[in-house]
XYZ file of C-alpha atoms in Angstrom:
45
model
C -64.207 35.761 192.649
C -65.236 34.789 196.122
C -68.236 32.611 195.308
C -70.525 31.407 192.527
C -72.678 34.490 193.216
C -69.910 36.578 191.664
C -70.053 34.819 188.284
C -72.890 36.867 186.755
C -71.567 40.286 187.873
C -68.055 39.369 186.731
C -69.318 38.194 183.356
C -71.203 41.455 182.901
C -68.137 43.486 183.860
C -65.938 41.553 181.438
C -68.416 42.029 178.577
C -68.665 45.760 179.322
C -64.872 46.125 179.470
C -64.495 44.285 176.170
C -67.055 46.550 174.506
C -65.338 49.627 175.925
C -62.072 48.719 174.153
C -63.796 47.589 170.958
C -63.667 43.819 171.429
C -66.617 41.669 170.512
C -65.604 38.565 172.444
C -64.143 37.556 175.808
C -62.027 34.480 176.454
C -61.505 33.186 179.984
C -57.951 31.931 180.383
C -57.339 31.869 184.127
C -59.588 31.956 187.174
C -58.286 31.886 190.744
C -61.035 29.449 191.671
C -60.849 26.849 188.874
C -64.283 25.449 189.704
C -65.767 28.774 188.591
C -64.037 28.814 185.192
C -66.716 26.848 183.340
C -69.661 28.824 184.740
C -67.873 32.113 184.006
C -67.024 31.025 180.476
C -70.661 30.115 179.873
C -71.849 33.411 181.342
C -69.711 35.628 179.104
C -70.971 34.064 175.882
């Protein structure tokens, strides 16, 4: 992710991908920009 603006679209994409493969949850384990890990984690829940 290039900036905080990417958090919401990324969260949406991760939720959609999880649903597509039958998962009902997403866990963020690694983010290239560590300062965006907490906002992304909050956005996927």
